[in-house]
GROMACS .gro file of C-alpha atoms in nm:
model
  229
    1UNK     CA    1   0.017  -0.010   0.018
    2UNK     CA    2   0.118   0.342  -0.094
    3UNK     CA    3   0.192   0.582   0.174
    4UNK     CA    4  -0.026   0.904   0.209
    5UNK     CA    5   0.117   1.227   0.093
    6UNK     CA    6   0.185   1.386   0.403
    7UNK     CA    7   0.120   1.810   0.385
    8UNK     CA    8   0.235   2.007   0.682
    9UNK     CA    9   0.080   2.354   0.679
   10UNK     CA   10   0.245   2.644   0.883
   11UNK     CA   11  -0.021   2.938   0.922
   12UNK     CA   12  -0.176   3.182   1.151
   13UNK     CA   13  -0.541   3.202   1.242
   14UNK     CA   14  -0.500   3.575   1.198
   15UNK     CA   15  -0.338   3.564   0.845
   16UNK     CA   16  -0.589   3.640   0.577
   17UNK     CA   17  -0.379   3.473   0.300
   18UNK     CA   18  -0.348   3.150   0.537
   19UNK     CA   19  -0.747   3.101   0.528
   20UNK     CA   20  -0.735   3.173   0.147
   21UNK     CA   21  -0.462   2.925   0.123
   22UNK     CA   22  -0.662   2.696   0.327
   23UNK     CA   23  -0.973   2.704   0.106
   24UNK     CA   24  -0.753   2.684  -0.207
   25UNK     CA   25  -0.572   2.356  -0.088
   26UNK     CA   26  -0.911   2.179   0.029
   27UNK     CA   27  -1.046   2.285  -0.321
   28UNK     CA   28  -0.745   2.140  -0.537
   29UNK     CA   29  -0.757   1.810  -0.250
   30UNK     CA   30  -1.101   1.782  -0.367
   31UNK     CA   31  -1.078   1.793  -0.720
   32UNK     CA   32  -0.776   1.550  -0.694
   33UNK     CA   33  -0.993   1.313  -0.494
   34UNK     CA   34  -1.214   1.271  -0.792
   35UNK     CA   35  -0.961   1.085  -0.977
   36UNK     CA   36  -0.984   0.710  -1.044
   37UNK     CA   37  -0.676   0.654  -0.876
   38UNK     CA   38  -0.731   0.944  -0.597
   39UNK     CA   39  -0.411   1.039  -0.411
   40UNK     CA   40  -0.450   0.983  -0.032
   41UNK     CA   41  -0.362   1.309   0.159
   42UNK     CA   42  -0.286   1.391   0.501
   43UNK     CA   43  -0.289   1.733   0.620
   44UNK     CA   44  -0.152   1.874   0.956
   45UNK     CA   45  -0.171   2.229   1.045
   46UNK     CA   46   0.134   2.402   1.252
   47UNK     CA   47   0.164   2.738   1.466
   48UNK     CA   48   0.315   3.030   1.326
   49UNK     CA   49   0.268   3.373   1.485
   50UNK     CA   50   0.266   3.685   1.244
   51UNK     CA   51   0.240   3.934   1.493
   52UNK     CA   52   0.357   3.770   1.850
   53UNK     CA   53   0.383   4.128   2.028
   54UNK     CA   54   0.034   4.200   1.959
   55UNK     CA   55  -0.145   4.257   2.301
   56UNK     CA   56  -0.465   4.070   2.354
   57UNK     CA   57  -0.683   4.333   2.353
   58UNK     CA   58  -0.569   4.582   2.076
   59UNK     CA   59  -0.712   4.943   2.107
   60UNK     CA   60  -0.812   4.972   1.731
   61UNK     CA   61  -0.917   4.791   1.392
   62UNK     CA   62  -0.717   4.625   1.149
   63UNK     CA   63  -0.651   4.953   0.985
   64UNK     CA   64  -0.522   5.110   1.306
   65UNK     CA   65  -0.278   4.812   1.358
   66UNK     CA   66  -0.145   4.804   1.047
   67UNK     CA   67  -0.093   5.179   0.980
   68UNK     CA   68   0.054   5.197   1.284
   69UNK     CA   69   0.263   4.888   1.393
   70UNK     CA   70   0.381   4.804   1.020
   71UNK     CA   71   0.429   5.194   0.931
   72UNK     CA   72   0.198   5.171   0.635
   73UNK     CA   73  -0.026   5.459   0.532
   74UNK     CA   74  -0.362   5.426   0.585
   75UNK     CA   75  -0.485   5.456   0.227
   76UNK     CA   76  -0.254   5.175   0.105
   77UNK     CA   77  -0.379   4.967   0.402
   78UNK     CA   78  -0.732   5.014   0.290
   79UNK     CA   79  -0.633   4.919  -0.055
   80UNK     CA   80  -0.461   4.640   0.048
   81UNK     CA   81  -0.755   4.492   0.247
   82UNK     CA   82  -0.983   4.570  -0.036
   83UNK     CA   83  -0.752   4.332  -0.256
   84UNK     CA   84  -0.760   4.057  -0.019
   85UNK     CA   85  -1.117   4.065   0.029
   86UNK     CA   86  -1.165   4.045  -0.318
   87UNK     CA   87  -0.934   3.741  -0.354
   88UNK     CA   88  -1.113   3.577  -0.039
   89UNK     CA   89  -1.429   3.628  -0.219
   90UNK     CA   90  -1.297   3.432  -0.516
   91UNK     CA   91  -1.210   3.145  -0.265
   92UNK     CA   92  -1.567   3.153  -0.127
   93UNK     CA   93  -1.496   3.342   0.178
   94UNK     CA   94  -1.639   3.665   0.285
   95UNK     CA   95  -1.411   3.865   0.476
   96UNK     CA   96  -1.546   4.167   0.725
   97UNK     CA   97  -1.207   4.351   0.826
   98UNK     CA   98  -1.468   4.611   0.969
   99UNK     CA   99  -1.554   4.376   1.235
  100UNK     CA  100  -1.239   4.178   1.298
  101UNK     CA  101  -1.080   4.215   1.630
  102UNK     CA  102  -0.687   4.199   1.602
  103UNK     CA  103  -0.547   4.031   1.897
  104UNK     CA  104  -0.264   3.795   2.008
  105UNK     CA  105  -0.310   3.445   1.869
  106UNK     CA  106  -0.092   3.241   2.102
  107UNK     CA  107  -0.378   3.090   2.303
  108UNK     CA  108  -0.555   3.017   1.971
  109UNK     CA  109  -0.276   2.803   1.883
  110UNK     CA  110  -0.261   2.637   2.175
  111UNK     CA  111  -0.598   2.519   2.156
  112UNK     CA  112  -0.534   2.394   1.807
  113UNK     CA  113  -0.264   2.157   1.953
  114UNK     CA  114  -0.524   2.054   2.213
  115UNK     CA  115  -0.781   1.986   1.926
  116UNK     CA  116  -0.517   1.785   1.762
  117UNK     CA  117  -0.490   1.544   2.022
  118UNK     CA  118  -0.840   1.481   2.016
  119UNK     CA  119  -0.863   1.427   1.664
  120UNK     CA  120  -1.051   1.766   1.571
  121UNK     CA  121  -0.775   1.992   1.464
  122UNK     CA  122  -0.918   2.065   1.124
  123UNK     CA  123  -1.274   2.136   1.236
  124UNK     CA  124  -1.120   2.382   1.507
  125UNK     CA  125  -0.892   2.532   1.255
  126UNK     CA  126  -1.213   2.608   1.007
  127UNK     CA  127  -1.423   2.744   1.292
  128UNK     CA  128  -1.145   2.994   1.457
  129UNK     CA  129  -1.065   3.152   1.134
  130UNK     CA  130  -1.422   3.173   1.011
  131UNK     CA  131  -1.482   3.325   1.360
  132UNK     CA  132  -1.180   3.582   1.331
  133UNK     CA  133  -1.257   3.682   0.968
  134UNK     CA  134  -1.617   3.671   0.926
  135UNK     CA  135  -1.751   3.674   1.250
  136UNK     CA  136  -1.551   3.937   1.426
  137UNK     CA  137  -1.501   3.711   1.706
  138UNK     CA  138  -1.222   3.797   1.999
  139UNK     CA  139  -0.995   3.503   1.969
  140UNK     CA  140  -0.729   3.612   2.224
  141UNK     CA  141  -0.958   3.559   2.515
  142UNK     CA  142  -1.013   3.217   2.676
  143UNK     CA  143  -1.357   3.231   2.707
  144UNK     CA  144  -1.434   3.299   2.379
  145UNK     CA  145  -1.196   2.998   2.272
  146UNK     CA  146  -1.358   2.759   2.478
  147UNK     CA  147  -1.706   2.860   2.344
  148UNK     CA  148  -1.579   2.800   1.988
  149UNK     CA  149  -1.381   2.467   2.100
  150UNK     CA  150  -1.694   2.323   2.207
  151UNK     CA  151  -1.865   2.401   1.883
  152UNK     CA  152  -1.658   2.148   1.723
  153UNK     CA  153  -1.708   1.881   1.967
  154UNK     CA  154  -1.413   1.978   2.234
  155UNK     CA  155  -1.474   1.913   2.584
  156UNK     CA  156  -1.504   2.262   2.737
  157UNK     CA  157  -1.357   2.202   3.085
  158UNK     CA  158  -1.084   2.025   2.945
  159UNK     CA  159  -1.020   2.296   2.708
  160UNK     CA  160  -1.002   2.578   2.941
  161UNK     CA  161  -0.778   2.388   3.159
  162UNK     CA  162  -0.548   2.329   2.876
  163UNK     CA  163  -0.548   2.715   2.785
  164UNK     CA  164  -0.547   2.833   3.153
  165UNK     CA  165  -0.203   2.599   3.242
  166UNK     CA  166  -0.043   2.650   2.917
  167UNK     CA  167  -0.007   2.307   2.866
  168UNK     CA  168   0.046   2.328   2.516
  169UNK     CA  169   0.260   2.643   2.503
  170UNK     CA  170   0.570   2.406   2.421
  171UNK     CA  171   0.430   2.250   2.154
  172UNK     CA  172   0.334   2.590   1.973
  173UNK     CA  173   0.719   2.697   2.046
  174UNK     CA  174   0.823   2.357   1.900
  175UNK     CA  175   0.632   2.447   1.560
  176UNK     CA  176   0.777   2.790   1.565
  177UNK     CA  177   1.132   2.631   1.591
  178UNK     CA  178   1.064   2.399   1.307
  179UNK     CA  179   0.952   2.673   1.085
  180UNK     CA  180   1.269   2.864   1.182
  181UNK     CA  181   1.487   2.543   1.089
  182UNK     CA  182   1.299   2.512   0.745
  183UNK     CA  183   1.384   2.897   0.682
  184UNK     CA  184   0.994   2.986   0.680
  185UNK     CA  185   0.957   3.359   0.733
  186UNK     CA  186   0.621   3.393   0.591
  187UNK     CA  187   0.272   3.215   0.584
  188UNK     CA  188   0.108   3.038   0.454
  189UNK     CA  189   0.398   2.777   0.403
  190UNK     CA  190   0.324   2.398   0.284
  191UNK     CA  191   0.602   2.145   0.340
  192UNK     CA  192   0.515   1.859   0.124
  193UNK     CA  193   0.642   1.508   0.237
  194UNK     CA  194   0.931   1.693   0.413
  195UNK     CA  195   1.079   1.772   0.084
  196UNK     CA  196   0.888   2.018  -0.116
  197UNK     CA  197   0.818   2.363   0.003
  198UNK     CA  198   0.511   2.575  -0.131
  199UNK     CA  199   0.489   2.924  -0.025
  200UNK     CA  200   0.187   3.165  -0.028
  201UNK     CA  201  -0.178   3.096  -0.114
  202UNK     CA  202  -0.135   2.923  -0.430
  203UNK     CA  203  -0.427   2.829  -0.642
  204UNK     CA  204  -0.634   2.533  -0.618
  205UNK     CA  205  -0.527   2.401  -0.957
  206UNK     CA  206  -0.169   2.393  -0.826
  207UNK     CA  207  -0.241   2.191  -0.517
  208UNK     CA  208  -0.417   1.934  -0.730
  209UNK     CA  209  -0.137   1.920  -1.005
  210UNK     CA  210   0.146   1.855  -0.694
  211UNK     CA  211  -0.055   1.572  -0.529
  212UNK     CA  212  -0.140   1.419  -0.853
  213UNK     CA  213   0.206   1.434  -0.957
  214UNK     CA  214   0.366   1.288  -0.661
  215UNK     CA  215   0.090   1.010  -0.630
  216UNK     CA  216   0.174   0.905  -0.987
  217UNK     CA  217   0.546   0.898  -0.902
  218UNK     CA  218   0.470   0.672  -0.606
  219UNK     CA  219   0.278   0.451  -0.826
  220UNK     CA  220   0.540   0.428  -1.081
  221UNK     CA  221   0.826   0.386  -0.815
  222UNK     CA  222   0.675   0.268  -0.462
  223UNK     CA  223   1.038   0.282  -0.291
  224UNK     CA  224   1.000   0.680  -0.305
  225UNK     CA  225   0.691   0.693  -0.095
  226UNK     CA  226   0.880   0.718   0.233
  227UNK     CA  227   0.858   1.056   0.364
  228UNK     CA  228   1.175   1.241   0.512
  229UNK     CA  229   0.934   1.429   0.750
   0.00000   0.00000   0.00000
């Protein structure tokens, strides 16, 4: 039996291009799954903080954050957000930067590691990104994260305990250390079978092509199927 293709994704729930990249990856894999010899793929998400110095309660909106913390003119920020909103719409996502609450994301990453142990990482990743970009939920607060976690099936008390004790902080830092080892300095970043790096929110067709090509190569030479990851 040919081993599944492993895709490791470094991303931040507060990264607009990461949500677009996630949706494009899913669309590409869905297209490839319709093939007669459909590739088997395992996707794992890893932590990356774009702005680790961001306070939990940022006083201002996304325009304020990018303008003041990144030194960008407000009109340039507005144009950039308009552009990414359009790209998101093409991927089927409705971004609401007018509602978005910029915050520190380390606790969200900790909860994702807890969810991974419960087999619910993918469900939580989707729920958090939707809550952040389309609903204006405050993902820096433990209470909000516990509620969202419960919505996808996590035990609320166990989730709260994991967040309040910082049980998964080391797991977040390990992901970040691995990103540095790979030389990743921007997200989304996709590491395929521990060998190929793909940067940015690539189109769905690109992801479909990559997994189809790798799967065909494995069928031709099964000895190449072992991942170095």
